[in-house]
Each structure stands twice: as C-alpha cells, then as structure tokens.
Amino acid sequence: MSRPVVSDAGPLMALAKLNLLHLLKQLYGRVWFPRSVYEEAVLKGIQWGFEDAHTLHLFLTQEGWQPTEVNDLPETLASLHLDRGEQESIALAIALNALLLIDEERGREAARQQGLKVRGTLGVLVQAYRSGVITADQLRFYFRQIEERTDIWISPTLCRRLLKEVLG
C-alpha cells in the first residue's frame, strides 16, 4: 500500500490480544505510531502486567518499528476531549497524509473532521478478508472472539452487523 498508515493504541492492543499483529505488516508493510501510543500500549501495559503489551513489544522490536515524536499538535486537536495518544495519532496522520487506524468513536469523528480516512480493528480484519489474507471462516472466528472478550471494547452489535454486511 502506497499511502502511509498510522495507528492509535486501540487497534494495536486489540490485534495483539488476538495475536494478529502480522496482519498489519501483510496489509500495510509498515505502520507508524506516536510515542504517546507506544507509552500507553507497551510501556504502561507491561508495567500493569498486560500480556498483549509484551506481544506488541516483541512484534514492534522484531519489525524494527519505532515510535515517532509528535511535537506540534494543531490547535483544533488540542482543544478536543481526546487522550494524548488519539491527539498525536491524528496529528501524525495529518502530517503523513495517512490512513488512521483508530477504534474510539470520538477520535474517529475528530479524525474525519480533519479530512482523514479512518479504519478500526474490524475494518483491518475486513480488509484482510477482502485481500485474501484470511478466509471467511477466520473472519467469523475473529469477530466472535472480539464479541466474547471482555478486554476488547468493540461493540458486539457492531461486530454482528458488519459481519452480516461483509459475508451476507
């Protein structure tokens, strides 16, 4: 994919929990993320004992993907009620003219208002299916896992609706 891809913490953590981080490399080649996202998803996650943080750290180290410093937040982002990772992810995506991977609805709306194209964890899985990277059975399985897990905060209703749209 020629367009850069930036990720907020949510999709990185969800894909780590599902052991599907390799899809990011297969679909996008490389994913950019701001330092605040790394601190949230990896450093604090490891500190709090979350297994997905260790998985994410190992994957990022293996791929050589490093966090990017975001020094300038546009005024419009600084005033929004978003966490630092969401603000910096949006700012980095603007700077790189990138697709933004983000799950949190307020962050998605703010990104769209900035003219960004957004995709969430479910969208990554759908893209993997449509690209032939995963099968329909795998897509159903991963959506079902997301629905049933209490540590992935994606609406089960959204999972069922999107799966029906994609697979019929």
Rosetta silent file (secondary structure, phi, psi, omega in degrees, C-alpha in Angstrom):
SEQUENCE: MSRPVVSDAGPLMALAKLNLLHLLKQLYGRVWFPRSVYEEAVLKGIQWGFEDAHTLHLFLTQEGWQPTEVNDLPETLASLHLDRGEQESIALAIALNALLLIDEERGREAARQQGLKVRGTLGVLVQAYRSGVITADQLRFYFRQIEERTDIWISPTLCRRLLKEVLG
SCORE:     score description
SCORE:     0.000 S_00000001
   1 L     0.000  130.546 -175.070    0.000    0.000    0.000 S_00000001
   2 L   -80.574  -29.318 -178.670    1.498    3.317   -1.036 S_00000001
   3 L   -78.379  134.030  177.090   -0.340    5.506    1.474 S_00000001
   4 L   -62.301  157.624  179.027    1.226    5.583    4.946 S_00000001
   5 E  -128.353  130.565  177.668   -0.742    4.093    7.845 S_00000001
   6 E  -116.000  140.998  177.790   -0.782    5.478   11.404 S_00000001
   7 E  -121.963  139.398  167.321   -2.260    3.591   14.347 S_00000001
   8 L   -81.746  176.398 -175.681   -3.711    4.698   17.646 S_00000001
   9 H   -66.169  -39.089 -173.170   -3.363    2.357   20.637 S_00000001
  10 H   -52.380  -56.200  179.817   -6.748    0.610   20.325 S_00000001
  11 H   -63.419  -36.432  177.897   -6.157   -1.389   17.133 S_00000001
  12 H   -62.037  -44.765 -178.906   -2.594   -2.270   18.197 S_00000001
  13 H   -68.662  -43.202 -179.083   -3.813   -3.621   21.542 S_00000001
  14 H   -63.687  -45.097 -179.616   -6.807   -5.472   20.063 S_00000001
  15 H   -67.655  -32.244  175.288   -4.725   -7.113   17.337 S_00000001
  16 H   -66.015  -41.977  179.397   -2.067   -8.044   19.909 S_00000001
  17 H   -62.422  -33.079 -179.365   -4.741   -9.681   22.097 S_00000001
  18 L   -90.518   -0.607 -176.365   -5.913  -11.696   19.081 S_00000001
  19 L    57.792   44.615 -177.637   -2.312  -12.482   18.033 S_00000001
  20 L  -122.708   20.977 -179.863   -2.979  -10.835   14.656 S_00000001
  21 L   -59.792  -29.188  179.673   -0.343   -8.096   14.537 S_00000001
  22 H   -59.080  -24.084  177.696    1.180   -9.774   11.475 S_00000001
  23 H   -61.792  -33.639  179.088   -1.858   -8.590    9.501 S_00000001
  24 H   -60.818  -45.135  179.652   -0.576   -5.022    9.822 S_00000001
  25 H   -67.330  -41.946 -178.829    2.673   -5.931    8.088 S_00000001
  26 H   -64.615  -40.224 -176.521    0.895   -8.021    5.456 S_00000001
  27 H   -83.118  -37.382 -169.225   -1.649   -5.326    4.626 S_00000001
  28 H  -119.884  -11.138 -178.572    0.386   -2.137    5.062 S_00000001
  29 L    81.474  -54.189  178.843    4.073   -3.046    5.095 S_00000001
  30 L  -150.960  146.345  177.205    4.733   -0.647    7.953 S_00000001
  31 L  -124.755  134.139  177.817    2.604    1.196   10.489 S_00000001
  32 E   -94.731  152.334  177.370    3.562    4.483   12.149 S_00000001
  33 L  -156.814  145.071 -179.378    2.536    5.409   15.696 S_00000001
  34 E   -77.265  161.106 -179.846    3.340    8.307   18.019 S_00000001
  35 H   -56.601  -39.091 -178.570    5.430    7.952   21.172 S_00000001
  36 H   -62.249  -34.159  177.253    2.372    8.508   23.396 S_00000001
  37 H   -68.407  -42.495  177.246    0.700    5.451   21.843 S_00000001
  38 H   -60.599  -44.218  179.869    3.839    3.387   22.463 S_00000001
  39 H   -62.073  -41.382 -179.740    3.928    4.564   26.074 S_00000001
  40 H   -70.234  -51.473 -170.777    0.243    3.664   26.564 S_00000001
  41 H   -79.970  -30.400 -176.237    0.112    0.358   24.702 S_00000001
  42 H  -107.693  -64.010 -172.257    3.576   -1.015   25.513 S_00000001
  43 H   -63.032  -51.766  179.058    5.312    0.675   28.447 S_00000001
  44 H   -67.899  -37.228  178.593    2.281    1.173   30.705 S_00000001
  45 H   -60.586  -43.949  177.219    0.805   -2.138   29.555 S_00000001
  46 H   -64.948  -43.698  179.091    3.954   -4.024   30.561 S_00000001
  47 H   -57.731  -37.203 -178.844    4.053   -2.100   33.844 S_00000001
  48 L   -87.544   -1.312  175.842    0.448   -3.194   34.526 S_00000001
  49 L    82.132   23.488 -179.760    1.209   -6.798   33.554 S_00000001
  50 L   -83.298  124.376 -178.196   -0.864   -6.995   30.352 S_00000001
  51 H   -59.810  -38.153 -178.946    0.213   -9.883   28.129 S_00000001
  52 H   -63.077  -27.635  177.776   -0.791   -8.047   24.939 S_00000001
  53 H   -67.153  -39.197  176.188    1.738   -5.311   25.781 S_00000001
  54 H   -65.658  -42.494  178.473    4.525   -7.911   25.787 S_00000001
  55 H   -60.788  -46.003 -179.871    3.219   -9.328   22.497 S_00000001
  56 H   -63.982  -43.777  178.447    3.104   -5.854   20.950 S_00000001
  57 H   -58.870  -46.356  179.904    6.600   -5.001   22.220 S_00000001
  58 H   -60.927  -44.846  179.767    8.017   -8.214   20.758 S_00000001
  59 H   -62.663  -48.454 -178.716    6.329   -7.586   17.399 S_00000001
  60 H   -62.153  -40.117  178.240    7.468   -3.952   17.177 S_00000001
  61 H   -64.109  -46.584 -179.554   11.024   -4.926   18.138 S_00000001
  62 H   -59.497  -41.621 -177.998   11.083   -7.748   15.588 S_00000001
  63 H   -82.241  -14.404 -177.350    9.840   -5.447   12.819 S_00000001
  64 L    73.935   22.911  179.006   12.061   -2.538   13.882 S_00000001
  65 L   -84.130  120.939 -177.835    9.043   -0.212   14.073 S_00000001
  66 L  -109.252  150.663  175.507    9.874    2.743   16.308 S_00000001
  67 L   -67.531  154.168  179.432    7.552    5.395   17.733 S_00000001
  68 E  -108.350  135.333  176.448    7.503    8.810   16.080 S_00000001
  69 L   -74.286  132.491  175.270    7.802   12.043   18.041 S_00000001
  70 L  -117.022  108.402 -174.003    4.870   14.383   17.527 S_00000001
  71 L   -97.555  -26.300 -176.550    5.908   17.854   18.617 S_00000001
  72 L  -119.308  114.530  173.815    3.204   20.058   17.149 S_00000001
  73 L   -97.004  127.178  175.104   -0.471   19.476   17.835 S_00000001
  74 L   -57.593  143.725 -179.442   -2.811   21.548   15.692 S_00000001
  75 H   -51.034  -39.059 -178.258   -4.857   23.958   17.811 S_00000001
  76 H   -63.825  -30.077  179.454   -8.057   22.229   16.713 S_00000001
  77 H   -81.152  -38.745 -176.780   -6.851   18.920   18.205 S_00000001
  78 H   -61.309  -28.597 -176.695   -5.502   20.324   21.447 S_00000001
  79 L   -86.896   -9.242 -178.364   -8.941   21.670   22.344 S_00000001
  80 L   -80.767  155.314  179.201  -10.780   18.369   21.790 S_00000001
  81 L   -87.396   66.902  178.404  -11.613   15.985   24.622 S_00000001
  82 L  -121.853  156.212  176.171   -9.314   13.226   23.371 S_00000001
  83 L   -76.456  167.582 -174.443   -6.461   11.483   25.118 S_00000001
  84 H   -58.795  -40.561  179.910   -2.890   12.344   24.177 S_00000001
  85 H   -62.088  -42.810  177.981   -2.460    9.219   22.054 S_00000001
  86 H   -64.590  -44.957  178.747   -5.538    9.975   19.986 S_00000001
  87 H   -59.770  -47.445 -177.619   -4.494   13.609   19.506 S_00000001
  88 H   -69.470  -34.953  177.683   -0.964   12.651   18.466 S_00000001
  89 H   -63.379  -43.834  178.623   -2.185    9.824   16.198 S_00000001
  90 H   -64.388  -45.010  179.711   -4.471   12.237   14.376 S_00000001
  91 H   -61.143  -42.481  179.524   -1.700   14.858   14.141 S_00000001
  92 H   -66.572  -40.936  178.422    0.776   12.285   12.778 S_00000001
  93 H   -63.610  -38.405  176.333   -1.775   11.001   10.259 S_00000001
  94 H   -62.692  -47.819 -177.630   -2.385   14.576    9.092 S_00000001
  95 H   -61.277  -35.773 -177.632    1.363   15.192    8.749 S_00000001
  96 H   -95.266   -1.506 -172.694    1.873   11.976    6.748 S_00000001
  97 L    50.957   53.437 -170.142   -1.432   12.196    4.819 S_00000001
  98 L  -108.122  160.695  165.252   -2.051    8.705    6.175 S_00000001
  99 E   -71.865  136.817 -179.531   -4.869    6.273    6.778 S_00000001
 100 E  -109.996  124.415  173.630   -5.581    6.301   10.526 S_00000001
 101 E   -92.322  116.186 -176.473   -6.320    3.111   12.443 S_00000001
 102 L  -156.610  137.771 -178.193   -8.439    4.095   15.436 S_00000001
 103 L  -101.393  -34.877 -172.574  -11.310    2.456   17.311 S_00000001
 104 L   -66.043  126.934 -170.802  -12.527    5.121   19.739 S_00000001
 105 H   -61.991  -42.734  179.499  -15.604    6.819   18.270 S_00000001
 106 H   -62.756  -39.785  177.797  -14.809   10.388   19.406 S_00000001
 107 H   -66.114  -39.798  178.138  -11.325   10.053   17.957 S_00000001
 108 H   -61.710  -44.199 -179.575  -12.693    8.663   14.696 S_00000001
 109 H   -64.623  -43.431  178.234  -15.088   11.590   14.376 S_00000001
 110 H   -61.895  -39.878  179.634  -12.342   14.123   15.122 S_00000001
 111 H   -65.514  -43.502  178.212  -10.093   12.476   12.525 S_00000001
 112 H   -61.608  -38.670  178.491  -12.828   12.564    9.895 S_00000001
 113 H   -64.062  -23.354  177.173  -13.375   16.252   10.642 S_00000001
 114 L   -88.989    4.197  178.045   -9.685   16.741    9.842 S_00000001
 115 L    85.751   13.676 -178.528  -10.237   15.054    6.462 S_00000001
 116 L   -88.404  148.766  170.088   -8.617   11.757    7.385 S_00000001
 117 L   -87.646  132.848 -177.529   -9.706    8.331    6.242 S_00000001
 118 E  -121.432  154.319  176.045  -10.148    6.073    9.269 S_00000001
 119 E  -148.681  139.362  178.077  -10.371    2.340    9.813 S_00000001
 120 L  -101.278 -173.980  179.104  -10.809    0.413   13.043 S_00000001
 121 H   -55.448  -45.658  179.910   -9.791   -3.048   14.170 S_00000001
 122 H   -62.359  -38.831  178.010  -12.851   -4.559   12.492 S_00000001
 123 H   -63.967  -35.684  175.934  -12.009   -2.695    9.286 S_00000001
 124 H   -63.749  -43.636  179.447   -8.493   -4.145    9.323 S_00000001
 125 H   -65.065  -40.990  177.445   -9.972   -7.645    9.614 S_00000001
 126 H   -63.755  -42.329  178.029  -12.443   -6.973    6.801 S_00000001
 127 H   -61.970  -41.050  178.201   -9.614   -5.653    4.621 S_00000001
 128 H   -61.166  -40.708  177.203   -7.588   -8.789    5.394 S_00000001
 129 H   -64.615  -50.582 -177.306  -10.564  -10.904    4.304 S_00000001
 130 H   -65.110  -24.144  178.296  -11.202   -8.889    1.136 S_00000001
 131 L   -87.120   -3.857 -179.816   -7.483   -9.061    0.298 S_00000001
 132 L    81.444   12.119 -179.268   -7.482  -12.844    0.629 S_00000001
 133 L   -78.682  -34.283  174.834   -5.176  -12.806    3.654 S_00000001
 134 L  -128.301  157.584 -179.173   -7.787  -14.522    5.866 S_00000001
 135 L   -88.253  170.718  176.425  -10.767  -16.710    4.988 S_00000001
 136 H   -61.626  -40.306  178.081  -14.449  -16.094    5.696 S_00000001
 137 H   -62.497  -40.841  177.698  -14.294  -18.715    8.464 S_00000001
 138 H   -65.573  -41.568  178.505  -11.339  -16.922   10.056 S_00000001
 139 H   -59.457  -46.292  177.132  -13.145  -13.586    9.804 S_00000001
 140 H   -58.375  -45.126 -178.216  -16.188  -15.083   11.586 S_00000001
 141 H   -61.750  -46.996 -178.225  -13.927  -16.587   14.254 S_00000001
 142 H   -66.318  -40.183  176.752  -12.057  -13.331   14.933 S_00000001
 143 H   -62.822  -41.472  179.156  -15.277  -11.314   15.087 S_00000001
 144 H   -64.065  -40.104  176.671  -16.727  -13.877   17.505 S_00000001
 145 H   -59.558  -46.491  179.798  -13.614  -13.630   19.667 S_00000001
 146 H   -60.051  -43.778  179.449  -13.958   -9.842   19.781 S_00000001
 147 H   -58.968  -39.950 -172.020  -17.641  -10.151   20.706 S_00000001
 148 H   -87.839  -21.269 -177.222  -16.918  -12.528   23.580 S_00000001
 149 L   -77.266  140.543  178.050  -13.799  -10.952   25.053 S_00000001
 150 L   -92.208   -7.781 -179.089  -14.186   -8.521   27.918 S_00000001
 151 L  -103.019    7.786  172.610  -10.775   -6.923   27.297 S_00000001
 152 L  -122.042  116.542 -171.789  -11.560   -5.705   23.767 S_00000001
 153 L   -95.615   66.375  175.610  -14.026   -2.819   23.871 S_00000001
 154 L  -122.056  133.329 -174.720  -15.715   -3.126   20.499 S_00000001
 155 L   -57.866  124.532  173.828  -19.496   -3.380   20.358 S_00000001
 156 H   -58.549  -34.772  177.909  -20.781   -6.943   19.806 S_00000001
 157 H   -62.976  -42.814  177.284  -23.709   -5.387   17.917 S_00000001
 158 H   -63.064  -42.209  178.050  -21.276   -3.662   15.561 S_00000001
 159 H   -56.937  -49.592 -177.245  -19.402   -6.953   15.069 S_00000001
 160 H   -65.247  -42.882 -179.202  -22.600   -8.797   14.110 S_00000001
 161 H   -63.601  -47.026 -178.114  -23.866   -6.000   11.839 S_00000001
 162 H   -66.846  -40.145  179.000  -20.558   -5.612    9.986 S_00000001
 163 H   -61.796  -40.584  178.308  -20.080   -9.358    9.612 S_00000001
 164 H   -64.729  -41.614  178.106  -23.558   -9.624    8.089 S_00000001
 165 H   -61.521  -41.131 -173.737  -22.772   -6.750    5.676 S_00000001
 166 H   -79.100  -43.990 -173.388  -19.498   -8.340    4.595 S_00000001
 167 H  -104.156  -12.181  179.047  -20.451  -12.011    4.421 S_00000001
 168 L    85.654    0.000    0.000  -24.216  -11.777    3.999 S_00000001
